[in-house]
XYZ file of C-alpha atoms in Angstrom:
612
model
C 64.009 181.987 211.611
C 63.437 184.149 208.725
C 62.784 187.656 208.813
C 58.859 188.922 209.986
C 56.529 189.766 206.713
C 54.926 192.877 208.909
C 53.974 193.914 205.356
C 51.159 190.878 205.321
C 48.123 191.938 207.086
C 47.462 189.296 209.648
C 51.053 189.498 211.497
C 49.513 192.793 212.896
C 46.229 191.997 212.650
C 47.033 188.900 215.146
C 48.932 191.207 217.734
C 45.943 192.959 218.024
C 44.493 190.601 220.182
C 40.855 191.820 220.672
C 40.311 192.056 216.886
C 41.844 189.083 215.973
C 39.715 187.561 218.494
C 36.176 189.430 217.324
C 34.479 187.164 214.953
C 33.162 190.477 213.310
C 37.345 191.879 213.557
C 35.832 195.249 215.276
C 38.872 197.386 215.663
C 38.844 197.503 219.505
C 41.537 200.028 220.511
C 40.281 202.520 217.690
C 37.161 202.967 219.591
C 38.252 202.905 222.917
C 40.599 205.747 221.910
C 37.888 207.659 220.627
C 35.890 206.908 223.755
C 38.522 208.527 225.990
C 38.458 211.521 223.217
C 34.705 211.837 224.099
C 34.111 211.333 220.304
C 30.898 208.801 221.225
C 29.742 208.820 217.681
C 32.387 207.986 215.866
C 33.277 205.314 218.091
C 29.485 204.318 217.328
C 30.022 204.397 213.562
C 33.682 202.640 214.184
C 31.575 199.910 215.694
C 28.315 200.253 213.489
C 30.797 199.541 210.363
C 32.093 196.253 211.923
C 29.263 194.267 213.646
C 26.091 196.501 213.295
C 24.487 196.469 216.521
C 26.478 198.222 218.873
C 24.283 199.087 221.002
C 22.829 195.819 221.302
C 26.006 193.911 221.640
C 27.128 196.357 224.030
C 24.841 194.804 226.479
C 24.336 191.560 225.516
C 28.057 190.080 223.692
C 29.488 187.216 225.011
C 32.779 188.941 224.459
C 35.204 186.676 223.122
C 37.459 189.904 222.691
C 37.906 190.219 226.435
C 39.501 187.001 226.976
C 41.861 187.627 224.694
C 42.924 190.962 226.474
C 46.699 191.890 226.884
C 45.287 193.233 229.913
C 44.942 190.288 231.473
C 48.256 188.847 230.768
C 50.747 191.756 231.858
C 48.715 193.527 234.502
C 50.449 192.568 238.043
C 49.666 193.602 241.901
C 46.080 194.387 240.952
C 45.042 191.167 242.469
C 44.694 187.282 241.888
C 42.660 187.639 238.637
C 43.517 190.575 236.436
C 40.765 191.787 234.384
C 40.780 192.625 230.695
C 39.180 196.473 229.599
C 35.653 196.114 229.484
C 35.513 196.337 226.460
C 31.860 195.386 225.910
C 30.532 197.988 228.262
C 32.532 200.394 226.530
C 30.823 200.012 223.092
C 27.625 200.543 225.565
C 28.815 203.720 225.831
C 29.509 204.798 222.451
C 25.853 203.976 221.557
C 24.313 205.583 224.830
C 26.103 209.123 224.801
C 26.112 209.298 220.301
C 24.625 212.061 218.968
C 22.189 211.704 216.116
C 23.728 209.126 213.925
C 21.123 209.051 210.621
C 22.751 211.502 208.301
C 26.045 209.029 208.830
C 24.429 205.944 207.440
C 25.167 204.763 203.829
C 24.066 206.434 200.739
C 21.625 204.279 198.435
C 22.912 203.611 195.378
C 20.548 203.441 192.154
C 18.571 200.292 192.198
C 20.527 197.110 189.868
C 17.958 194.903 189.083
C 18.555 192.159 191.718
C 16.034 190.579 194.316
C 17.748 189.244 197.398
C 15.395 187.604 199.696
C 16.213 187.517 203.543
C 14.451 184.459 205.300
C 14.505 185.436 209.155
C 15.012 189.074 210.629
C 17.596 187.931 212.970
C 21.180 189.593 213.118
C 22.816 187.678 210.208
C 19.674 188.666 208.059
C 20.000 192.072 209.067
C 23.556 192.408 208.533
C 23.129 191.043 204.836
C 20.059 193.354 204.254
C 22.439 196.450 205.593
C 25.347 195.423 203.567
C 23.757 194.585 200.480
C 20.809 196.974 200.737
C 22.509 200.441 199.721
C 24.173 198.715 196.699
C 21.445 199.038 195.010
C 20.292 195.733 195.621
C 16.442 195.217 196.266
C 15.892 193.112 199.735
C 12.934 191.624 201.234
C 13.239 190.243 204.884
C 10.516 187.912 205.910
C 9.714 187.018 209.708
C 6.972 185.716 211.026
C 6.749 188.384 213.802
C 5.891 191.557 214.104
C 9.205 193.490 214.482
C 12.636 193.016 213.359
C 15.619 191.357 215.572
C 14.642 187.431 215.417
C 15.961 185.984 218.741
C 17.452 189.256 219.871
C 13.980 190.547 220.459
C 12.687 187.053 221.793
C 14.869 185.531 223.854
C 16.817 188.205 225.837
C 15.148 189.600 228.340
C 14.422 193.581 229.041
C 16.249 193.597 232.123
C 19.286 192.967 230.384
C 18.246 194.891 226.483
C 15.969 197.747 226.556
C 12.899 197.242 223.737
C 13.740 200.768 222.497
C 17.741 199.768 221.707
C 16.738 196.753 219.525
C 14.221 199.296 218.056
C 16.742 201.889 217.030
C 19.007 199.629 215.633
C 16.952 197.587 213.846
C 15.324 200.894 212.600
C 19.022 201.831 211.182
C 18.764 198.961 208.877
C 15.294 198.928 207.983
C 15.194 202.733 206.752
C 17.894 201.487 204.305
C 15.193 200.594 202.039
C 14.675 197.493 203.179
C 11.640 195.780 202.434
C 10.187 194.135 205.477
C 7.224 191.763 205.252
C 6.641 191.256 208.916
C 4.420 188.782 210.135
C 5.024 186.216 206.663
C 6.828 183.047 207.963
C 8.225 181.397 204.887
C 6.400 178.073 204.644
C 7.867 176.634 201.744
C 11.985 177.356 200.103
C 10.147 176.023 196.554
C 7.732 178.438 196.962
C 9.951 181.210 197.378
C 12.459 180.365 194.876
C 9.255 180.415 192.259
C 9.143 183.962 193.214
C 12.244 184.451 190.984
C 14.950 185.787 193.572
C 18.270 185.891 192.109
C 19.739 185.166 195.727
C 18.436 183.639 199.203
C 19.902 184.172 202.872
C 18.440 181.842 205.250
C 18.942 183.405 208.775
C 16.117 181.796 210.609
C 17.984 180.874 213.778
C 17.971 177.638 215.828
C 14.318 178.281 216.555
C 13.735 174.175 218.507
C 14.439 173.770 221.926
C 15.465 170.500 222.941
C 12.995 168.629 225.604
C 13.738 165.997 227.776
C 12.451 162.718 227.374
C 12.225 161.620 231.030
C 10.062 159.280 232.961
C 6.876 161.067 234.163
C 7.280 163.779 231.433
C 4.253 163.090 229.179
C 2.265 162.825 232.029
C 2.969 166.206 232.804
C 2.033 169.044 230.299
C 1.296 172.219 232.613
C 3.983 173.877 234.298
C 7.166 172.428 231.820
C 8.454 174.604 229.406
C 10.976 174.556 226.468
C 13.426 177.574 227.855
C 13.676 179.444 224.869
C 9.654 179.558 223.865
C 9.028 180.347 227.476
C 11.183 183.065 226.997
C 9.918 184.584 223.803
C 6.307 184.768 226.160
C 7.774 186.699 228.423
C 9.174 188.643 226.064
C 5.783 189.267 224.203
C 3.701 189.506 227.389
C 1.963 186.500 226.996
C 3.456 184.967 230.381
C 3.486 187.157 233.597
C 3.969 185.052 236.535
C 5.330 181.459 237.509
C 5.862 179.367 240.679
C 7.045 180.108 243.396
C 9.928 176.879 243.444
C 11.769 176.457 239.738
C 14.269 174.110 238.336
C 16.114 175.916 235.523
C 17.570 173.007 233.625
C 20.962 173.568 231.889
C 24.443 175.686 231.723
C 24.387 178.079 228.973
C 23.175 181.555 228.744
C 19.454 180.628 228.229
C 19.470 178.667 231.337
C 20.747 182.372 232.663
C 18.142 184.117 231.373
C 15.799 181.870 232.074
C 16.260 181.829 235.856
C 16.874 185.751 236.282
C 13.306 186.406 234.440
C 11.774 183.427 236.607
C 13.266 185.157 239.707
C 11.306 188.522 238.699
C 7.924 186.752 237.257
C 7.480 185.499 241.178
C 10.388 182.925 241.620
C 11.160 182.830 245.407
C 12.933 179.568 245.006
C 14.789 179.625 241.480
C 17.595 176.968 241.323
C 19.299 176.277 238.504
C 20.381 172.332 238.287
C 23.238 171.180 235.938
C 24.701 168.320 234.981
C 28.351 169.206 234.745
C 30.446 171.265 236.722
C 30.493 174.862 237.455
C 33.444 175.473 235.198
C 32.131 173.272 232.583
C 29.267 175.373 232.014
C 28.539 176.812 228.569
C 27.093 180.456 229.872
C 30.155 183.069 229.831
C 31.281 183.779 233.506
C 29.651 187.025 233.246
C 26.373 185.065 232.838
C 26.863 183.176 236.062
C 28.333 185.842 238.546
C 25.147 187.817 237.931
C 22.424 184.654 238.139
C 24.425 184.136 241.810
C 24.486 187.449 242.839
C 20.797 187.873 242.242
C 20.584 184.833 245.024
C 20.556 182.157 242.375
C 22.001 178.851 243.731
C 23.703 176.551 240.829
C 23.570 172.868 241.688
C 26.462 170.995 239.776
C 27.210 167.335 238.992
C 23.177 166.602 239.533
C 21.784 164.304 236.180
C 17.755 164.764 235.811
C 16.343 161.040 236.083
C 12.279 161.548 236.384
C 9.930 163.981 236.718
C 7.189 163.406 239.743
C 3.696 164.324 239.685
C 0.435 164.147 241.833
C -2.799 164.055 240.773
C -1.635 165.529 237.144
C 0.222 167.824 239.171
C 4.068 168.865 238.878
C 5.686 168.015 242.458
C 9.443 167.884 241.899
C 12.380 166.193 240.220
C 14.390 163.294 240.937
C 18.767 163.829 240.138
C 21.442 161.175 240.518
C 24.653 162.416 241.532
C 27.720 162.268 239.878
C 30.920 163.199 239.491
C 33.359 163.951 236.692
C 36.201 161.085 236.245
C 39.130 161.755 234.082
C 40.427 158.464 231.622
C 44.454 158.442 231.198
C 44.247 160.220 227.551
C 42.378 163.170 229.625
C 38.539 162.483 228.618
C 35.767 163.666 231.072
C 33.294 160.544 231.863
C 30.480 161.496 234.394
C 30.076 158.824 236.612
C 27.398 158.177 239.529
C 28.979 158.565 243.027
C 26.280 155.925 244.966
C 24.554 158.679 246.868
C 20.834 158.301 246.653
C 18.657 160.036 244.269
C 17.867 163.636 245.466
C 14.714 164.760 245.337
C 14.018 168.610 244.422
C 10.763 169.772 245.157
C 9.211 172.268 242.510
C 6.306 173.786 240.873
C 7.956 174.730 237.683
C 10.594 173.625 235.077
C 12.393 175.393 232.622
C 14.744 173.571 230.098
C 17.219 175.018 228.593
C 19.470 171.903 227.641
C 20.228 173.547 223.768
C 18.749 174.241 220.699
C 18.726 172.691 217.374
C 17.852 173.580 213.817
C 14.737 172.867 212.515
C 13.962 173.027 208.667
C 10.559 171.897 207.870
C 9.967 174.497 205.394
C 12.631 173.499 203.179
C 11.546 170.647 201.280
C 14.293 167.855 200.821
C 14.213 167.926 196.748
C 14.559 171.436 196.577
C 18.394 170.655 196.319
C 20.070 172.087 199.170
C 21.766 168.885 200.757
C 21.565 168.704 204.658
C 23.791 166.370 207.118
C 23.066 163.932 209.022
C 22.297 166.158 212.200
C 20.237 168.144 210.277
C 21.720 171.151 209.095
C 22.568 172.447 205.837
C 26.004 171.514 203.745
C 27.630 174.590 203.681
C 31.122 175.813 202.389
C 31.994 177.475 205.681
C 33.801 180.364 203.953
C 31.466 181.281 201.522
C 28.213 179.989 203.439
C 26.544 178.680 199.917
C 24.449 175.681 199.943
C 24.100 173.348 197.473
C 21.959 175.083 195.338
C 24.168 177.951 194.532
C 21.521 180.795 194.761
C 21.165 179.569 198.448
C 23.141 180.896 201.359
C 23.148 180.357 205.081
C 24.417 181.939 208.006
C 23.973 182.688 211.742
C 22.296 179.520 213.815
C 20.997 178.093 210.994
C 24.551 177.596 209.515
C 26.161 175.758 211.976
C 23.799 175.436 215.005
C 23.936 178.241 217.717
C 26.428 180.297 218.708
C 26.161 184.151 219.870
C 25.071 187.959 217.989
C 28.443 188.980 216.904
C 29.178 185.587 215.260
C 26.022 185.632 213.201
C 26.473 189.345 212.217
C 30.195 188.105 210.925
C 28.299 185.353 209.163
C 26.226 188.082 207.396
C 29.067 190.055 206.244
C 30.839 186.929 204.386
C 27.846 185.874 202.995
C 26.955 189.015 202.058
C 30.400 189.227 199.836
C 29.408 186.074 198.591
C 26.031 187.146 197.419
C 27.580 189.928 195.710
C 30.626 188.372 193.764
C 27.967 185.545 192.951
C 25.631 188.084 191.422
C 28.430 189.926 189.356
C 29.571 186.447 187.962
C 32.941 186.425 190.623
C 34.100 182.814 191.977
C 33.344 183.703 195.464
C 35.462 181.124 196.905
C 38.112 183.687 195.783
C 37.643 186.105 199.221
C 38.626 189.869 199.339
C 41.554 190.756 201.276
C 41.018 193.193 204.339
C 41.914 197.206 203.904
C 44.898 197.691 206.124
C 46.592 200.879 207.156
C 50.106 201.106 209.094
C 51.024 204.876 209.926
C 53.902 206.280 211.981
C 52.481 208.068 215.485
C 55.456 210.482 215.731
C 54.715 213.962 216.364
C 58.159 215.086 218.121
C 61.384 213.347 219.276
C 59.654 211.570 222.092
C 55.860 212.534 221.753
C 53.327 210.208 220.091
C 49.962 211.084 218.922
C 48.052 208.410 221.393
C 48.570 208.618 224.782
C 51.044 205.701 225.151
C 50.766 206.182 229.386
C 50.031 202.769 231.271
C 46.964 202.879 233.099
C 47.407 201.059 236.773
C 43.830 201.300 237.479
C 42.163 197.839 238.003
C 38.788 197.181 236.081
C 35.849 200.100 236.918
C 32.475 198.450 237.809
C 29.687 198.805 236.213
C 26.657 200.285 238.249
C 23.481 198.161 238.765
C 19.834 199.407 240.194
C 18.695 198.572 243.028
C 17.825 195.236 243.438
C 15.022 195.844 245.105
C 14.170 198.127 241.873
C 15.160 195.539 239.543
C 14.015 192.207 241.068
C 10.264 193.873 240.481
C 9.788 194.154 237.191
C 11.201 192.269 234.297
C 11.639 195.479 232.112
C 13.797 197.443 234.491
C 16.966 197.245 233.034
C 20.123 195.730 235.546
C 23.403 197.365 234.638
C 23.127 201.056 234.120
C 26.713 201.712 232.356
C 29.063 203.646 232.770
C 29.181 207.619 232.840
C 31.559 209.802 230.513
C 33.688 209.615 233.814
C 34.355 206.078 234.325
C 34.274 205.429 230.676
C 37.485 207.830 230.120
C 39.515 206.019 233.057
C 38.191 202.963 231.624
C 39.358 203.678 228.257
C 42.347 204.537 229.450
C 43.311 201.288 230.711
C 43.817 200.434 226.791
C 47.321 199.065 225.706
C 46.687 200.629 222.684
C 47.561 197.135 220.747
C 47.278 198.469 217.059
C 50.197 201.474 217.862
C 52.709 198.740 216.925
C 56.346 198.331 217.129
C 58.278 198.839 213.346
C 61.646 198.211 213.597
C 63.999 199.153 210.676
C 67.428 196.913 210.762
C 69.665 198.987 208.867
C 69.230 202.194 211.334
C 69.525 199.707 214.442
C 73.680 200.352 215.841
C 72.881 197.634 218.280
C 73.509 199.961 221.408
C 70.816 197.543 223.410
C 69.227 200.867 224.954
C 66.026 199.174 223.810
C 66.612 195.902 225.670
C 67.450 198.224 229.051
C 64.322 200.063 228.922
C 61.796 197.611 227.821
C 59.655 196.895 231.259
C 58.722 193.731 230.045
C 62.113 192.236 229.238
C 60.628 190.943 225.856
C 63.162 193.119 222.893
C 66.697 190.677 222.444
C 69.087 190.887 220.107
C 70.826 187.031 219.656
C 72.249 184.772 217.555
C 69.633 183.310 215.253
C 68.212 180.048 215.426
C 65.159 178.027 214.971
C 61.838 179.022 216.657
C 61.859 176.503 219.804
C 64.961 177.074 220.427
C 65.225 180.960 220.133
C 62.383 180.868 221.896
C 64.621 179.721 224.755
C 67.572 182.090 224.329
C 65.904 185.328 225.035
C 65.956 187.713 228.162
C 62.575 186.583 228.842
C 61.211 183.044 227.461
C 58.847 183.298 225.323
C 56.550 180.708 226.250
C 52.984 181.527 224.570
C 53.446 179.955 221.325
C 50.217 181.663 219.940
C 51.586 184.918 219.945
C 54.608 185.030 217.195
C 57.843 186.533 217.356
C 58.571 189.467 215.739
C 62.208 188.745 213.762
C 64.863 190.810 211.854
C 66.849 190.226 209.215
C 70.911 189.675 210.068
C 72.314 192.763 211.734
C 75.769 194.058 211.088
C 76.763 191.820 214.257
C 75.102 188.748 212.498
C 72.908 188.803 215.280
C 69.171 189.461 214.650
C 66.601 191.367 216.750
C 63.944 189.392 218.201
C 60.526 190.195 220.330
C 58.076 188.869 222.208
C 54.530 190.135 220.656
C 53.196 188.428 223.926
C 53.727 190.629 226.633
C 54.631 194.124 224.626
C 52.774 196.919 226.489
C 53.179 199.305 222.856
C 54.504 201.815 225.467
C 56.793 203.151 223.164
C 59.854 203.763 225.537
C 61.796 201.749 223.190
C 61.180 204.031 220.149
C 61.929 206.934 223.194
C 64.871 205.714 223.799
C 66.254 204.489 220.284
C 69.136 206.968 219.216
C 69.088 206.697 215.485
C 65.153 206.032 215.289
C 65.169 201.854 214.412
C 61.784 201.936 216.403
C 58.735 203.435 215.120
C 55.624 203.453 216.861
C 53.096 203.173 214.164
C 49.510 203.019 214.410
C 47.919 199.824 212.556
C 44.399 199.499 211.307
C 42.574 196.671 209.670
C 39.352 196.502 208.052
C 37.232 194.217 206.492
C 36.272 194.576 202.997
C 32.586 194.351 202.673
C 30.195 193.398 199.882
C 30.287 196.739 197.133
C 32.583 197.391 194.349
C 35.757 196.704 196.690
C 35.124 193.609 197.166
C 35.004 192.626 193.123
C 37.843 191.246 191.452
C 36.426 193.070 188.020
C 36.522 196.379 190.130
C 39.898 196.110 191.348
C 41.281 195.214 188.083
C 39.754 198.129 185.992
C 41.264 200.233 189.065
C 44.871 199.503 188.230
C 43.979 199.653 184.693
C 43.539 203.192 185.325
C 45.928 203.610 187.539
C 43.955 203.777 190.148
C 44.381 202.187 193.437
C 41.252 199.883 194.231
């Protein structure tokens, strides 16, 4: 193998599993750190910088940086199922115990002349406005409702997202001088385009629910409802109450919501029926732990076949039963097992089966090109259209996903929309603003607390239920307190304090290899990947994570580590007699839309002299 190019930014960038995992690239250990330093606001601004609604997300994520946890792959003895940090609940903290934040936001710049229009005030239309906003660019958001957030505000319920959080953060981006025409639904993309914009972001969402076209279902109008616009009237008041038996159709995290508000709204019998199995299911685990341990059975392998009625009224559903059957190249078929139909008795149906893009406004020659599924022909780097003035992002881009991958949507776009507007190819994207600096304060004292944490994961209060079953704005999980946050914090691996080794100081004395706890530091005869992969004191078997590889040492041997299972204690840098290991503290972050992120700018920098 040849020797590891730690100078290019994504071989540290990828050891830092949590950021390289973030769609938004949040630096993760940065903030915990500052969490367990009790500095809450500028672990908010850490956060606010990277994927805008902190607050927000720290409720609501789905948290793909927690699967990718060290945590869970080197913790032992703290039972069957190691737990990553909570991660999410610790940005909850940042944005619950931050002092006044307002005097921290972004300067405006003079105004430059340009009109962006925002179509949606969803989280990738706010993130564009915020980005773009205090460069001087004049932005108009348009929603048809009344406030700001698009689905954030509609379709999560206040048991789970306080009203006043999406307020404040909203408010953040708003007071940027963003102009916000509330209450305008764009009917027609010629019509705006005629209104001389020099850009368009179209963050509208995935605003259709799917229905089910089932035997018995247009006979029955009253008491079936499309998940997500059932939702968004709970949200706005207009729907207080429901049956007393529901059928929550569907797996994902609306289906979730969907039967925790129907158990507070007057649900005695709330059952949510899907059609794969438990595992299979597209809400996050999270999602489904806390539907069951509000009392909410979920019926697998059950495929809806009719709805039943009397007299015009709903009675129940009818399911055939299956089961999943695997082919010999490994694909799932559902197949019926022969049991009879089973008949669910119900006065109420919520389905939440997906959602899908809907784009009526648009009209077809207004030359943006769409697929054949609908949705709009995007270059999924740059997130421009066909028409180049036209950019997408968030659900509207590429069908639904989650917050934090529509506010990472917003950012690139939002670099687009600024390159395009200063005359820059924007397929030509900015590289990220990386920092590597050496931790060493003494001869075996580091300036992070490089201690391993054997504390499992801290639980995160919730009210009462009898408190929180009552109402449908008492919010569940109360976070944690400045307590349980710092031992929580501290059961950070610290991932960005990295390992630098520097070959010609290494005398190949091995103390390294005796003290590393997790066997993954060899020094070996080089070879190719799969088969050094072999040779080492440990195996390294996850070929995601790379190995870290010197050049030839004075034995002709070369150093070699496993990134996989590193804890970043340090105790080979402690140990190291002639200081081969540093332990130096990496940080990556994304360049933005502004004068960084301009090709022009940079260049007239080193003109100068300057660095960009």
């Amino acid at each position: 193998m040849q020797p590891t190019n730690v100078a290019h930014p994504s071989y540290f960038h990828k050891v830092v599993d949590c950021q390289w995992a973030c769609p938004a690239h949040t630096p993760v250990p940065e903030y915990i750190r500052l969490i367990g330093q009790g500095r809450y606001t500028d672990a908010y601004m850490v956060n606010w910088v990277s994927n805008v609604f902190p607050g927000i997300l720290g409720r609501t994520c789905d948290r793909p940086c927690e699967p990718a946890c060290r945590r869970s792959r080197v913790e032992e003895n703290n039972g069957e199922q190691p737990e990553p940090v909570a991660i999410c609940r610790l940005k909850r903290v940042a944005a619950d115990m931050k002092n006044d934040v307002r005097q921290r936001m972004p300067k405006l710049a003079p105004k430059n002349g340009k009109r962006i229009a925002c179509v949606g005030a969803g989280p990738a239309s706010l993130t564009v406005a915020r980005d773009l906003a205090p460069l001087g660019y004049e932005v108009t958001v348009f929603d048809g409702e009344a406030k700001a957030g698009g689905f954030i505000r509609t379709q999560i319920p206040r048991f789970r997202l306080p009203e006043s959080v999406i307020d404040e953060e909203t408010g953040y981006i708003l007071d940027l001088g963003v102009q916000f025409r509330s209450g305008q639904r764009i009917e027609s993309m010629k019509g705006l385009l005629a209104q001389g914009y020099d850009a368009v972001f179209v963050g509208c969402g995935a605003p259709r629910g799917r229905d089910l076209k089932l035997p018995g279902r247009q006979e029955i109008t009253e008491n079936i409802h499309i998940g997500i616009d059932w939702l968004a009237s709970v949200s706005f008041g207009h729907i207080s109450t429901i049956g007393k038996r529901v059928i929550v159709l569907g797996g994902g995290n609306t289906a979730m919501d969907c039967c925790r508000s129907a158990r507070r709204l007057g649900g005695t019998d709330v059952k949510v029926i899907v059609r794969s199995g438990f595992d299979e299911m597209k809400a996050s685990p999270w999602e489904k732990e806390d539907a069951q341990h509000e009392g909410i059975p979920i019926i697998n392998f059950h495929v809806p076949k009719s709805f039943e009625h009397s007299q015009g009224k709903l009675t129940g559903m009818y399911f055939e039963v299956v089961e999943a059957v695997y082919d010999a190249k490994g694909k799932r078929s559902l197949v019926p097992t022969g049991e009879p139909d089973v008949l669910v008795e119900c006065d109420s149906v919520l389905i939440a089966v997906g959602q899908e893009n809907a784009f009526p406004w648009i009209e077809r020659e207004s030359g943006i090109t769409f697929d054949e599924w609908g949705l709009p022909v995007l270059n999924k780097e740059t997130f421009q259209s066909s028409l180049p003035s036209v950019f997408f992002g968030g659900d509207s881009a590429f069908g639904p996903k989650n917050i934090i991958t529509a506010v990472a949507h917003g950012h690139e776009a939002a670099v687009s929309i600024d390159r395009f507007l200063n005359g820059e190819d924007i397929r030509r994207r900015p590289d990220p603003m990386t920092n590597l600096m050496s931790t060493k304060m003494g001869i075996h004292e580091w300036s992070y607390d490089n201690d391993t944490s054997s504390d499992a994961r801290f639980k995160v209060p919730w009210a009462k239920a009898e408190i929180a079953l009552a109402s449908i704005r008492v919010e569940v999980e109360l976070g944690f307190d400045a307590a349980t946050a710092f031992k929580e914090a501290g059961r950070c691996l610290n991932c960005d304090v990295q390992t630098v080794f520097a070959a010609p100081a290494c005398i190949e004395c091995d103390a390294c290899v005796d003290i590393c706890p997790m066997d993954c530091i060899s020094f070996t005869v080089n070879g190719d990947e799969a088969d050094l992969r072999t040779r080492l004191k440990a195996p390294a078997l996850n070929l995601a994570q790379d190995l870290y590889v010197s050049g030839e040492l004075k034995t002709g041997r070369v150093m070699v580590k496993d990134e996989d299972v590193c804890l970043h204690c340090g105790l080979c840098a402690e140990r190291c007699p002639t200081g081969a290991w540093d332990m130096q503290k990496f940080l990556l972050q994304t360049t933005q839309a502004g004068p960084s992120c301009r090709d022009a700018n940079k260049a007239a920098s080193r003109a100068a002299g300057v660095p960009a």
